[in-house]
Amino acid sequence: MIESLLNAFIAAAKIIGLNYSFLLSAYERGPWLEGIGITIGLALLSIVSSLLVGIVVASLLTSGKPWLANPTRAFVELTRNTPTLVQLYCAFFVLNMLINQAVGGAQNNPLSAFAWVVIVLSLHYGAIHAEALRAGIEAVPKVTRESALSLGFSRSESLRYVELPLAMRFALPSLVNNLVNLVKSTALGSAIAVGEVTYASLMIWTQRDNVLELMIFIFLVYGILTLLVARAGSWLETHLRMPGYGH
Amino acid sequence: MATENNTLILKAPWVFPTVSPVALWLVALVAAWAVLGQLYADSIRLLLLWVPHLAKGLQMNILTSVLAIGIGTVLGLLVGALELSQARWINTPARWYVQVFRNAPLLVLIFFTTYVFPFEIKIGSIYLPFPDWIKATIGLALPASAHIAEILRGAVQSIPTPQWEASASLAFSRSQTLRWIILPQCVKRVLPPWMNLYAMITMSTTLASLVGVTELLESAKNASNTVNRTDFTILVYLAILTLFFAYCYPITRLTRRLEKKFSFH
């Protein structure tokens, strides 16, 4: 059934001059489909951990304590003003190398290239999320914070139960925008040979010279993933909307 | 209590002398390098040997970023104008263009332009070479143009509608209103995001290294592989990080200042 559908698709594509015959070879189709899975895994893991990093960094930025806020600001500025690829290289070729030397060889190193991509993307987008969240926290009316404090909330409780829930809502559109960019950035994994969809395609088109065909598929994969993130974002926006705030 | 805090915060900039954060950063960077110089005197000497090679790489980054923003701006203003057109058969394709190029990963677009475009172009009987770095530049310029089209559309739509109506009542045509009344006001709103975009493109030029363009990151990788020493590798990647930061951070600062300056008009 699937086989005949595939054959029909390949025959149809051939009419308009596209060569999708790689789909018939299990040897090439397998890693390619796996690549889609790895892309989704990278995206999901980095989305969750970047949001966590973002919350931590934003609460440090707005802590009001200079010894916490200033180094965090330095981290955010450094992250935002240097290329993600350079950060990835610094992590993978420098830190990973140092870890390898410390634990005595790459075979003892628990961190894979996949893990490094997740770490770098989480830190990078965490810093960018933090900026959005900070703006959100600063958009919370001062009276709200003062009333929370006067009701006996501590500074951190006020942040957790009063300000962050509001800030999340204010920051949601830019957070979703960042997450869409994050999904697109997972393609960077191919730079250090993580077998995500871009890398898997690269491996196929160097053999078969069918760049255009694979490009169409890659654009579709990322298009669908970013669309899903954007949809989830707008669902959350309507779901979390509070009367009196925003629209 | 709260008001006391407020006055303190308000007074702070006058109480303490304000030092420009850029200067602070420069001081910090110089200090960091001075410390590194003590620790890694040997590999710094090696790094100095590689400076010409790295400088050539940096030149490529600057060249591609300037070309990409140039092409992107021209193309983006064009697409943005099409997007603003009221005829549906004009603005729909423009909107699609923007959607496609904004939602595709940059790296994939660079792969696309590098591998799909031919390596030489035949004009008449002459074969013109079409080097990889120009293809990568186009790969950067396409998404840039989509972003600029969006920036332009956003700016035009942020001008209050009464201005359109007022100019219509003064017998300006739609194109005259756009040219003489709306667009001059847009310049201020477009400038900060445009500069931001330039910084982003500059950082993205490193992606060209993945299609074999010898830019800064690729030169650094070459250097690190050739020398093959731990301390040198650390140093060369730190140097790249510092260089990009030194190039992009002032742009970001300026953008923020302009944003603040223009936000009240």
Coordinates of C-alpha atoms in Angstrom, one line a residue:
Chain A
M1 CA 0.0 0.0 0.0
I2 CA 2.6 2.5 1.1
E3 CA 5.0 1.2 -1.4
S4 CA 2.6 1.7 -4.3
L5 CA 1.7 5.2 -3.0
L6 CA 5.4 6.0 -3.0
N7 CA 5.8 4.7 -6.5
A8 CA 2.9 6.8 -7.7
F9 CA 4.3 9.9 -6.0
I10 CA 7.8 9.3 -7.6
A11 CA 6.3 8.7 -11.0
A12 CA 4.2 11.9 -10.7
A13 CA 7.2 13.9 -9.5
K14 CA 9.2 12.6 -12.5
I15 CA 6.7 14.2 -14.9
I16 CA 7.6 17.6 -13.6
G17 CA 11.3 16.7 -13.6
L18 CA 11.8 16.0 -9.9
N19 CA 13.8 12.9 -8.9
Y20 CA 12.5 11.5 -5.6
S21 CA 13.8 8.0 -6.2
F22 CA 15.8 8.1 -2.9
L23 CA 12.6 7.4 -1.1
L24 CA 12.6 3.9 -2.5
S25 CA 16.0 3.0 -1.0
A26 CA 15.5 2.1 2.6
Y27 CA 19.2 2.8 3.2
E28 CA 18.6 6.5 2.4
R29 CA 15.0 6.9 3.5
G30 CA 15.8 5.5 7.0
P31 CA 18.3 8.1 8.1
W32 CA 16.3 10.8 6.4
L33 CA 13.1 10.0 8.3
E34 CA 15.2 9.7 11.4
G35 CA 16.6 13.1 10.7
I36 CA 13.0 14.6 10.9
G37 CA 12.7 12.9 14.2
I38 CA 16.0 14.3 15.4
T39 CA 15.0 17.8 14.3
I40 CA 11.7 17.5 16.2
G41 CA 13.6 16.2 19.3
L42 CA 16.1 19.0 19.1
A43 CA 13.3 21.6 18.8
L44 CA 11.2 20.2 21.6
L45 CA 14.1 19.9 24.1
S46 CA 15.5 23.3 23.3
I47 CA 12.1 24.9 23.5
V48 CA 11.5 23.6 27.0
S49 CA 15.0 24.3 28.3
S50 CA 15.3 27.7 26.6
L51 CA 12.1 28.8 28.3
L52 CA 13.5 27.6 31.7
V53 CA 16.8 29.4 31.1
G54 CA 14.8 32.5 30.0
I55 CA 12.8 32.5 33.2
V56 CA 15.9 32.2 35.4
V57 CA 17.8 34.8 33.5
A58 CA 14.9 37.2 33.5
S59 CA 14.4 36.9 37.3
L60 CA 18.1 37.5 37.8
L61 CA 18.0 40.6 35.5
T62 CA 15.1 42.1 37.5
S63 CA 16.3 40.9 40.9
G64 CA 17.4 44.5 41.7
K65 CA 20.7 43.2 43.1
P66 CA 23.6 44.5 41.0
W67 CA 25.9 41.6 41.8
L68 CA 23.3 39.3 40.2
A69 CA 21.9 41.5 37.6
N70 CA 25.2 42.9 36.1
P71 CA 26.9 39.6 35.3
T72 CA 23.6 38.3 33.9
R73 CA 23.3 41.4 31.7
A74 CA 26.8 40.8 30.5
F75 CA 25.9 37.2 29.6
V76 CA 22.8 38.4 27.8
E77 CA 24.7 41.0 25.8
L78 CA 27.5 38.6 24.9
T79 CA 25.0 36.0 23.7
R80 CA 22.9 38.4 21.7
N81 CA 25.8 40.0 19.9
T82 CA 27.8 37.0 18.8
P83 CA 26.8 34.5 16.1
T84 CA 25.1 31.3 17.2
L85 CA 27.4 29.3 15.1
V86 CA 30.5 30.8 16.7
Q87 CA 29.0 30.0 20.1
L88 CA 28.3 26.4 19.0
Y89 CA 31.9 26.1 17.8
C90 CA 33.2 27.6 21.1
A91 CA 31.1 25.0 22.9
F92 CA 31.8 22.0 20.7
F93 CA 35.4 22.6 19.7
V94 CA 36.7 24.3 22.9
L95 CA 34.6 23.3 25.9
N96 CA 33.9 19.8 24.6
M97 CA 37.6 19.3 23.9
L98 CA 38.5 20.5 27.4
I99 CA 35.9 18.1 28.9
N100 CA 37.3 15.3 26.7
Q101 CA 40.8 16.0 28.0
A102 CA 39.6 16.2 31.6
V103 CA 37.7 12.9 31.5
G104 CA 40.4 11.1 29.5
G105 CA 39.1 10.6 26.0
A106 CA 35.9 11.2 24.0
Q107 CA 34.6 7.8 24.9
N108 CA 34.1 8.9 28.5
N109 CA 32.4 12.1 27.6
P110 CA 28.7 12.0 28.4
L111 CA 27.9 15.0 26.2
S112 CA 27.1 14.2 22.6
A113 CA 27.0 16.7 19.7
F114 CA 23.2 16.5 20.0
A115 CA 23.5 17.6 23.7
W116 CA 25.8 20.5 22.8
V117 CA 23.3 21.8 20.2
V118 CA 20.5 21.7 22.8
I119 CA 22.7 23.4 25.4
V120 CA 23.9 26.2 23.1
L121 CA 20.4 26.8 21.6
S122 CA 18.9 26.9 25.1
L123 CA 21.4 29.4 26.4
H124 CA 21.2 31.5 23.3
Y125 CA 17.4 31.6 23.1
G126 CA 17.2 31.7 26.9
A127 CA 19.0 35.1 26.8
I128 CA 16.7 36.3 24.1
H129 CA 13.6 35.1 25.9
A130 CA 14.9 36.8 29.1
E131 CA 14.9 40.2 27.3
A132 CA 11.2 39.7 26.3
L133 CA 10.3 38.5 29.8
R134 CA 12.2 41.4 31.4
A135 CA 10.2 43.8 29.2
G136 CA 7.1 41.9 30.3
I137 CA 8.0 42.1 34.0
E138 CA 8.7 45.8 33.6
A139 CA 5.3 46.2 32.0
V140 CA 3.5 44.9 35.1
P141 CA 2.1 47.9 36.8
K142 CA 4.1 49.0 39.9
V143 CA 0.9 49.1 41.9
T144 CA 0.4 45.3 41.3
R145 CA 3.9 44.5 42.7
E146 CA 3.4 46.9 45.7
S147 CA 0.0 45.3 46.5
A148 CA 1.6 41.9 46.4
L149 CA 4.4 43.0 48.7
S150 CA 1.8 44.6 51.1
L151 CA -0.1 41.4 51.1
G152 CA 2.9 39.7 52.6
F153 CA 4.4 38.1 49.5
S154 CA 8.2 38.0 49.5
R155 CA 10.1 39.5 46.5
S156 CA 10.5 36.0 45.0
E157 CA 6.9 34.9 45.7
S158 CA 5.6 38.1 44.2
L159 CA 7.8 37.4 41.1
R160 CA 6.6 33.8 40.9
Y161 CA 2.9 34.1 41.6
V162 CA 2.1 37.7 40.5
E163 CA 4.5 39.2 38.1
L164 CA 5.7 36.3 36.0
P165 CA 2.2 35.0 35.1
L166 CA 1.4 38.5 33.9
A167 CA 4.8 39.0 32.2
M168 CA 4.4 35.7 30.4
R169 CA 1.2 37.0 28.9
F170 CA 2.7 40.3 27.9
A171 CA 5.8 38.6 26.4
L172 CA 4.0 35.7 24.7
P173 CA 4.0 37.2 21.1
S174 CA 7.8 37.8 21.2
L175 CA 8.4 34.5 23.0
V176 CA 6.5 32.7 20.2
N177 CA 8.5 34.6 17.6
N178 CA 11.7 33.5 19.4
L179 CA 10.6 29.9 19.4
V180 CA 9.9 30.0 15.7
N181 CA 13.5 31.2 15.2
L182 CA 14.7 28.5 17.5
V183 CA 13.1 25.8 15.4
K184 CA 14.8 27.2 12.4
S185 CA 18.1 27.4 14.2
T186 CA 18.1 23.6 14.8
A187 CA 19.5 23.4 11.3
L188 CA 22.8 24.6 12.8
G189 CA 23.2 21.1 14.2
S190 CA 24.3 20.0 10.7
A191 CA 27.5 22.1 11.3
I192 CA 28.7 19.6 13.9
A193 CA 27.3 16.5 12.2
V194 CA 24.1 16.0 14.2
G195 CA 22.0 13.9 11.9
E196 CA 19.0 16.2 11.8
V197 CA 17.0 16.7 8.6
T198 CA 19.3 19.3 7.0
Y199 CA 22.3 17.0 7.6
A200 CA 20.5 13.9 6.5
S201 CA 19.5 15.7 3.2
L202 CA 23.0 16.9 2.7
M203 CA 24.2 13.3 2.9
I204 CA 21.7 12.3 0.3
W205 CA 22.2 15.1 -2.2
T206 CA 26.0 14.7 -2.2
Q207 CA 25.3 11.2 -3.5
R208 CA 22.4 11.8 -5.9
D209 CA 22.6 15.5 -6.9
N210 CA 18.9 16.0 -6.2
V211 CA 19.3 19.3 -4.2
L212 CA 16.1 21.0 -5.4
E213 CA 13.9 18.0 -4.6
L214 CA 15.2 17.7 -1.1
M215 CA 15.1 21.5 -0.6
I216 CA 11.4 21.4 -1.2
F217 CA 11.0 18.7 1.5
I218 CA 13.2 20.6 3.9
F219 CA 11.2 23.8 3.5
L220 CA 8.1 21.8 4.0
V221 CA 9.4 20.2 7.2
Y222 CA 10.5 23.5 8.7
G223 CA 7.4 25.2 7.4
I224 CA 5.1 22.7 9.2
L225 CA 7.1 22.8 12.4
T226 CA 7.2 26.6 12.6
L227 CA 3.5 26.7 11.7
L228 CA 2.8 24.3 14.6
V229 CA 4.7 26.5 17.0
A230 CA 3.0 29.7 15.8
R231 CA -0.4 27.9 16.1
A232 CA 0.3 26.7 19.6
G233 CA 1.4 30.2 20.4
S234 CA -1.8 31.9 19.2
W235 CA -3.9 29.1 21.0
L236 CA -2.1 30.0 24.2
E237 CA -2.6 33.7 23.6
T238 CA -6.4 33.3 23.3
H239 CA -6.5 30.7 26.1
L240 CA -4.5 32.8 28.6
R241 CA -6.1 36.1 27.7
M242 CA -7.3 38.0 30.7
P243 CA -10.1 40.6 30.6
G244 CA -8.6 44.1 31.1
Y245 CA -5.1 43.2 29.9
G246 CA -4.1 43.4 26.3
H247 CA -6.7 43.4 23.5
Chain B
M1 CA 9.2 53.0 51.6
A2 CA 8.3 52.5 48.0
T3 CA 8.5 56.2 47.2
E4 CA 11.9 56.4 48.9
N5 CA 13.1 53.6 46.7
N6 CA 11.7 55.4 43.6
T7 CA 13.6 58.6 44.3
L8 CA 16.7 56.7 44.9
I9 CA 16.4 54.9 41.6
L10 CA 15.5 58.2 39.8
K11 CA 18.5 60.0 41.3
A12 CA 21.0 57.2 40.7
P13 CA 22.3 58.3 37.3
W14 CA 23.1 61.8 38.7
V15 CA 24.6 60.6 42.0
F16 CA 27.1 58.2 40.3
P17 CA 29.0 59.4 37.3
T18 CA 27.5 57.6 34.2
V19 CA 30.1 55.6 32.4
S20 CA 29.2 54.5 28.9
P21 CA 28.6 50.7 28.9
V22 CA 30.6 50.5 25.7
A23 CA 33.6 51.9 27.4
L24 CA 33.1 49.5 30.3
W25 CA 33.0 46.6 27.9
L26 CA 36.1 47.7 26.1
V27 CA 37.9 48.0 29.4
A28 CA 36.7 44.5 30.4
L29 CA 37.8 43.1 27.1
V30 CA 41.2 44.7 27.2
A31 CA 41.7 43.5 30.8
A32 CA 40.6 39.9 29.8
W33 CA 43.1 39.9 27.0
A34 CA 45.8 41.3 29.2
V35 CA 45.3 38.4 31.6
L36 CA 45.2 35.9 28.7
G37 CA 48.4 37.5 27.5
Q38 CA 50.1 36.6 30.7
L39 CA 48.8 33.1 30.7
Y40 CA 49.2 32.3 27.1
A41 CA 52.1 34.4 25.9
D42 CA 53.3 31.7 23.6
S43 CA 50.1 31.0 21.8
I44 CA 49.4 34.8 21.5
R45 CA 52.6 35.0 19.6
L46 CA 51.2 32.2 17.4
L47 CA 47.9 34.0 17.1
L48 CA 49.7 37.2 15.8
L49 CA 51.2 35.1 13.1
W50 CA 47.7 34.1 12.0
V51 CA 46.3 37.6 12.1
P52 CA 46.7 38.3 8.3
H53 CA 44.8 35.1 7.5
L54 CA 42.1 35.9 10.0
A55 CA 41.9 39.5 8.7
K56 CA 41.3 38.2 5.2
G57 CA 38.4 36.2 6.6
L58 CA 37.0 39.2 8.4
Q59 CA 37.2 41.2 5.2
M60 CA 34.9 38.5 3.6
N61 CA 32.4 38.8 6.5
I62 CA 32.2 42.5 6.1
L63 CA 32.0 42.4 2.3
T64 CA 29.2 39.8 2.3
S65 CA 27.2 41.5 5.1
V66 CA 27.4 44.9 3.3
L67 CA 26.5 43.4 0.0
A68 CA 23.7 41.3 1.5
I69 CA 22.1 44.3 3.3
G70 CA 22.4 46.4 0.1
I71 CA 20.7 43.8 -2.1
G72 CA 18.3 43.0 0.6
T73 CA 17.3 46.7 1.1
V74 CA 16.7 47.3 -2.6
L75 CA 14.8 44.1 -3.1
G76 CA 12.9 44.5 0.2
L77 CA 11.7 48.0 -0.5
L78 CA 10.4 46.7 -3.8
V79 CA 8.6 43.8 -2.3
G80 CA 7.4 46.0 0.6
A81 CA 5.9 48.4 -2.0
L82 CA 4.2 45.5 -3.8
E83 CA 2.9 44.3 -0.4
L84 CA 1.4 47.7 0.2
S85 CA -0.4 47.8 -3.1
Q86 CA -4.1 47.6 -2.9
A87 CA -4.4 45.2 -5.9
R88 CA -4.8 41.7 -4.6
W89 CA -3.0 40.1 -7.5
I90 CA 0.1 42.2 -6.6
N91 CA 0.1 42.0 -2.9
T92 CA -0.7 38.3 -2.5
P93 CA 2.5 37.0 -4.3
A94 CA 4.5 39.6 -2.3
R95 CA 3.1 38.4 0.9
W96 CA 3.9 34.8 -0.1
Y97 CA 7.5 35.8 -0.9
V98 CA 7.8 37.3 2.6
Q99 CA 6.3 34.3 4.3
V100 CA 8.5 31.8 2.5
F101 CA 11.8 33.6 3.1
R102 CA 11.0 34.6 6.7
N103 CA 10.1 31.0 7.6
A104 CA 12.9 29.1 6.0
P105 CA 16.1 28.5 8.1
L106 CA 18.9 30.8 6.9
L107 CA 21.3 27.9 6.7
V108 CA 19.0 26.0 4.4
L109 CA 18.6 29.1 2.2
I110 CA 22.3 29.4 1.9
F111 CA 22.6 25.7 1.0
F112 CA 19.9 26.3 -1.5
T113 CA 21.5 29.2 -3.3
T114 CA 24.9 27.5 -3.2
Y115 CA 23.9 24.2 -4.6
V116 CA 21.0 25.0 -6.9
F117 CA 22.6 28.0 -8.7
P118 CA 25.1 27.1 -11.4
F119 CA 28.8 27.7 -10.8
E120 CA 29.1 29.8 -13.9
I121 CA 26.8 31.9 -15.9
K122 CA 26.8 31.9 -19.7
I123 CA 26.2 35.3 -21.2
G124 CA 26.4 35.1 -25.0
S125 CA 29.6 33.2 -25.5
I126 CA 31.3 34.4 -22.3
Y127 CA 31.3 32.2 -19.2
L128 CA 31.2 34.3 -16.0
P129 CA 32.2 32.6 -12.9
F130 CA 29.6 32.6 -10.1
P131 CA 31.7 32.1 -6.9
D132 CA 30.3 30.5 -3.8
W133 CA 30.6 33.7 -1.7
I134 CA 28.3 35.6 -4.0
K135 CA 25.8 32.7 -3.9
A136 CA 26.0 32.8 -0.1
T137 CA 25.5 36.6 -0.2
I138 CA 22.3 36.0 -2.2
G139 CA 21.2 33.4 0.3
L140 CA 21.6 36.0 3.0
A141 CA 20.0 38.8 1.0
L142 CA 16.8 36.9 0.2
P143 CA 15.6 36.6 3.9
A144 CA 17.0 40.1 4.5
S145 CA 14.7 41.5 1.8
A146 CA 11.7 39.7 3.3
H147 CA 12.5 41.2 6.7
I148 CA 12.9 44.7 5.2
A149 CA 9.6 44.3 3.3
E150 CA 7.9 43.6 6.7
I151 CA 9.7 46.4 8.4
L152 CA 8.5 48.8 5.7
R153 CA 5.0 47.5 5.8
G154 CA 4.9 47.8 9.6
A155 CA 6.2 51.3 9.5
V156 CA 3.7 52.5 6.9
Q157 CA 0.9 50.9 8.8
S158 CA 2.0 52.5 12.1
I159 CA 1.3 55.9 10.7
P160 CA -2.1 56.9 12.0
T161 CA -4.9 56.6 9.4
P162 CA -6.2 60.2 9.9
Q163 CA -3.1 61.3 8.1
W164 CA -4.2 59.4 5.0
E165 CA -7.6 60.9 5.3
A166 CA -6.3 64.4 5.9
S167 CA -4.1 64.2 2.8
A168 CA -6.9 62.7 0.7
S169 CA -9.1 65.7 1.7
L170 CA -6.3 67.9 0.6
A171 CA -6.5 66.3 -2.8
F172 CA -3.3 64.2 -2.6
S173 CA -3.5 61.0 -4.6
R174 CA -2.6 57.7 -2.9
S175 CA 0.9 57.6 -4.3
Q176 CA 1.5 61.3 -3.6
T177 CA 0.4 60.8 0.0
L178 CA 2.8 57.8 0.3
R179 CA 5.7 59.7 -1.2
W180 CA 5.3 63.1 0.4
I181 CA 3.6 62.5 3.7
I182 CA 3.9 58.9 4.9
L183 CA 7.3 57.7 3.8
P184 CA 9.3 60.6 5.2
Q185 CA 7.9 59.8 8.6
C186 CA 8.7 56.1 8.1
V187 CA 12.5 56.7 7.8
K188 CA 12.7 57.2 11.6
R189 CA 10.7 54.0 12.3
V190 CA 12.6 51.9 9.8
L191 CA 16.1 52.9 10.8
P192 CA 16.5 51.1 14.1
P193 CA 15.1 47.7 13.0
W194 CA 17.2 48.1 9.8
M195 CA 20.3 48.5 11.8
N196 CA 19.3 45.5 14.0
L197 CA 18.9 43.5 10.8
Y198 CA 22.4 44.5 9.7
A199 CA 23.9 43.2 12.9
M200 CA 21.9 40.0 12.5
I201 CA 23.1 39.6 8.9
T202 CA 26.7 40.2 10.0
M203 CA 26.4 37.4 12.6
S204 CA 24.8 35.1 10.0
T205 CA 27.7 35.6 7.5
T206 CA 29.5 32.9 9.6
L207 CA 27.0 30.4 8.1
A208 CA 28.8 30.8 4.8
S209 CA 31.7 28.8 6.2
L210 CA 29.5 25.8 6.0
V211 CA 29.4 26.0 2.2
G212 CA 33.1 26.5 1.9
V213 CA 33.5 30.3 1.9
T214 CA 36.7 31.3 3.6
E215 CA 35.4 33.8 6.1
L216 CA 36.5 34.5 9.6
L217 CA 35.1 31.4 11.3
E218 CA 36.5 29.2 8.5
S219 CA 39.9 30.8 8.8
A220 CA 39.8 30.3 12.6
K221 CA 39.0 26.6 12.1
N222 CA 41.8 26.3 9.6
A223 CA 44.2 28.0 12.0
S224 CA 43.1 25.8 14.9
N225 CA 43.4 22.6 12.9
T226 CA 46.8 23.5 11.5
V227 CA 48.4 24.5 14.8
N228 CA 46.5 21.7 16.6
R229 CA 47.3 23.0 20.2
T230 CA 44.7 23.2 23.0
D231 CA 45.7 26.6 24.2
F232 CA 45.7 28.0 20.7
T233 CA 42.3 26.6 19.9
I234 CA 40.8 28.2 23.0
L235 CA 42.5 31.5 22.1
V236 CA 41.5 31.6 18.4
Y237 CA 37.8 30.9 19.1
L238 CA 37.8 33.5 22.0
A239 CA 39.3 36.0 19.5
I240 CA 36.5 35.4 17.0
L241 CA 33.9 35.7 19.7
T242 CA 35.5 39.0 20.8
L243 CA 35.8 40.3 17.3
F244 CA 32.1 39.7 16.5
F245 CA 31.1 41.2 19.8
A246 CA 33.2 44.3 19.2
Y247 CA 31.6 44.7 15.8
C248 CA 28.0 44.0 16.6
Y249 CA 27.6 45.5 20.1
P250 CA 28.1 49.1 19.2
I251 CA 25.5 48.7 16.4
T252 CA 23.1 47.3 19.0
R253 CA 23.8 50.1 21.4
L254 CA 23.3 52.7 18.7
T255 CA 20.1 51.0 17.6
R256 CA 18.7 51.1 21.2
R257 CA 19.6 54.8 21.5
L258 CA 17.9 55.6 18.3
E259 CA 14.8 53.6 19.3
K260 CA 14.5 55.6 22.5
K261 CA 15.1 58.9 20.7
F262 CA 12.5 58.2 18.0
S263 CA 9.9 56.6 20.2
F264 CA 8.3 59.8 21.2
H265 CA 7.7 61.2 17.8

